[in-house]
CSV table of C-alpha atoms in Angstrom, one decimal:
chain,number,residue,atom,x,y,z
A,1,UNK,CA,211.0,70.6,85.2
A,2,UNK,CA,207.3,70.6,85.9
A,3,UNK,CA,207.8,69.2,89.4
A,4,UNK,CA,209.3,72.3,91.0
A,5,UNK,CA,206.6,74.6,89.6
A,6,UNK,CA,203.7,75.7,91.6
A,7,UNK,CA,200.4,74.2,90.6
A,8,UNK,CA,198.3,76.4,88.4
A,9,UNK,CA,195.0,77.3,90.0
A,10,UNK,CA,192.8,76.0,87.2
A,11,UNK,CA,189.8,75.4,89.3
A,12,UNK,CA,189.4,79.1,90.3
A,13,UNK,CA,189.8,80.3,86.8
A,14,UNK,CA,187.4,77.7,85.5
A,15,UNK,CA,184.8,78.5,88.2
A,16,UNK,CA,184.9,82.2,87.3
A,17,UNK,CA,184.5,81.4,83.7
A,18,UNK,CA,181.7,79.0,84.5
A,19,UNK,CA,180.0,81.7,86.6
A,20,UNK,CA,180.5,84.2,83.9
A,21,UNK,CA,179.1,81.8,81.3
A,22,UNK,CA,176.1,81.1,83.6
A,23,UNK,CA,175.6,84.9,84.1
A,24,UNK,CA,175.7,85.4,80.4
A,25,UNK,CA,173.3,82.5,79.8
A,26,UNK,CA,170.9,83.7,82.5
A,27,UNK,CA,171.1,87.3,81.2
A,28,UNK,CA,170.5,86.1,77.6
A,29,UNK,CA,167.6,84.0,78.9
A,30,UNK,CA,166.2,87.0,80.8
A,31,UNK,CA,166.7,89.2,77.7
A,32,UNK,CA,164.8,86.6,75.6
A,33,UNK,CA,162.0,86.5,78.2
A,34,UNK,CA,161.8,90.3,78.2
A,35,UNK,CA,161.8,90.4,74.4
A,36,UNK,CA,159.0,87.8,74.4
A,37,UNK,CA,157.0,89.8,76.9
A,38,UNK,CA,157.5,92.9,74.8
A,39,UNK,CA,156.4,91.1,71.7
A,40,UNK,CA,153.3,89.8,73.5
A,41,UNK,CA,152.5,93.3,74.8
A,42,UNK,CA,153.0,94.7,71.3
A,43,UNK,CA,150.7,92.0,69.9
A,44,UNK,CA,148.2,92.8,72.5
A,45,UNK,CA,148.4,96.5,71.7
A,46,UNK,CA,148.0,95.7,68.0
A,47,UNK,CA,145.0,93.6,68.8
A,48,UNK,CA,143.5,96.2,71.0
A,49,UNK,CA,144.2,98.9,68.4
A,50,UNK,CA,142.5,96.7,65.8
A,51,UNK,CA,139.5,96.0,68.0
A,52,UNK,CA,139.3,99.6,68.9
A,53,UNK,CA,139.6,100.6,65.3
A,54,UNK,CA,136.8,98.1,64.5
A,55,UNK,CA,134.7,99.4,67.3
A,56,UNK,CA,135.2,103.0,66.0
A,57,UNK,CA,134.3,101.9,62.5
A,58,UNK,CA,131.2,100.1,63.9
A,59,UNK,CA,130.3,103.2,65.9
A,60,UNK,CA,130.8,105.4,62.9
A,61,UNK,CA,128.5,103.2,60.8
A,62,UNK,CA,125.9,103.2,63.6
A,63,UNK,CA,126.1,107.0,63.9
A,64,UNK,CA,125.8,107.4,60.1
A,65,UNK,CA,122.7,105.1,60.1
A,66,UNK,CA,121.2,107.1,63.0
A,67,UNK,CA,122.0,110.4,61.2
A,68,UNK,CA,120.3,109.1,58.0
A,69,UNK,CA,117.2,108.0,60.0
A,70,UNK,CA,117.1,111.4,61.8
A,71,UNK,CA,117.4,113.3,58.5
A,72,UNK,CA,114.6,111.2,57.0
A,73,UNK,CA,112.4,111.9,60.0
A,74,UNK,CA,113.2,115.6,59.8
A,75,UNK,CA,112.5,115.6,56.1
A,76,UNK,CA,109.1,113.9,56.7
A,77,UNK,CA,108.2,116.4,59.4
A,78,UNK,CA,109.2,119.3,57.2
A,79,UNK,CA,107.1,117.9,54.3
A,80,UNK,CA,104.1,117.3,56.6
A,81,UNK,CA,104.4,120.8,57.9
A,82,UNK,CA,104.6,122.3,54.4
A,83,UNK,CA,101.6,120.3,53.4
A,84,UNK,CA,99.7,121.5,56.5
A,85,UNK,CA,100.7,125.1,55.8
A,86,UNK,CA,99.7,124.7,52.1
A,87,UNK,CA,96.3,123.3,53.2
A,88,UNK,CA,95.7,126.2,55.6
A,89,UNK,CA,96.7,128.8,52.9
A,90,UNK,CA,94.4,127.1,50.4
A,91,UNK,CA,91.5,127.1,52.9
A,92,UNK,CA,92.1,130.8,53.7
A,93,UNK,CA,92.3,131.7,50.0
A,94,UNK,CA,89.0,129.8,49.3
A,95,UNK,CA,87.3,131.6,52.2
A,96,UNK,CA,88.6,134.9,51.0
A,97,UNK,CA,87.3,134.2,47.5
A,98,UNK,CA,83.9,133.1,48.9
A,99,UNK,CA,83.7,136.3,51.0
A,100,UNK,CA,84.5,138.4,47.9
A,101,UNK,CA,81.8,136.6,45.9
A,102,UNK,CA,79.3,137.2,48.7
A,103,UNK,CA,80.2,140.8,49.0
A,104,UNK,CA,80.3,141.4,45.3
A,105,UNK,CA,77.0,139.7,44.8
A,106,UNK,CA,75.4,141.9,47.4
A,107,UNK,CA,76.8,145.1,46.0
A,108,UNK,CA,74.1,144.9,43.3
A,109,UNK,CA,71.4,145.5,46.0
A,110,UNK,CA,69.6,148.8,46.2
A,111,UNK,CA,69.2,150.8,49.4
A,112,UNK,CA,65.6,149.6,49.7
A,113,UNK,CA,66.7,145.9,49.4
A,114,UNK,CA,69.3,146.5,52.2
A,115,UNK,CA,66.7,148.1,54.4
A,116,UNK,CA,64.3,145.1,53.9
A,117,UNK,CA,67.1,142.7,54.7
A,118,UNK,CA,68.1,144.6,57.9
A,119,UNK,CA,64.5,144.7,59.0
A,120,UNK,CA,64.0,141.0,58.5
A,121,UNK,CA,67.2,140.3,60.5
A,122,UNK,CA,66.1,142.5,63.3
A,123,UNK,CA,62.6,141.0,63.5
A,124,UNK,CA,63.9,137.4,63.5
A,125,UNK,CA,66.3,138.1,66.3
C-alpha cells in the first residue's frame, strides 16, 4: 500500500518551518534588543531628567542665596543713605538754630551799637 504512493516532500516543509522558526526567533531576538535599547534610553532620559532637575534645584538655591545677599546689600545701602540724610538734616537744623540764636541775640542792639560794629568791620578790612 505504501509502496505505490509518491514520497511526501517532508524536507521542504520542514525547511520552511525551520526558516519560519528562525525568522520568528530572530525577530523576537531583535524585538528584545529593541526593547532593551528603549529601556536603556528611557533610563538615560530619567537619569538626565533627574540630573537636570537636581541642577535646576541647585540653580534655584544659588539664585535664592544671591537674591538674599543682594537684598541685604540693598538694605544696608538704604540704611546708610538714610543715616547720611538724617545727619545732614540734623546738621542743617543745628545750623539754622544757631543762625536764629545769633540773629535773635543781635536784635537787642540799638542803632548806635550797629553803627559802631559796622565802623569797626570797615576799619579792620
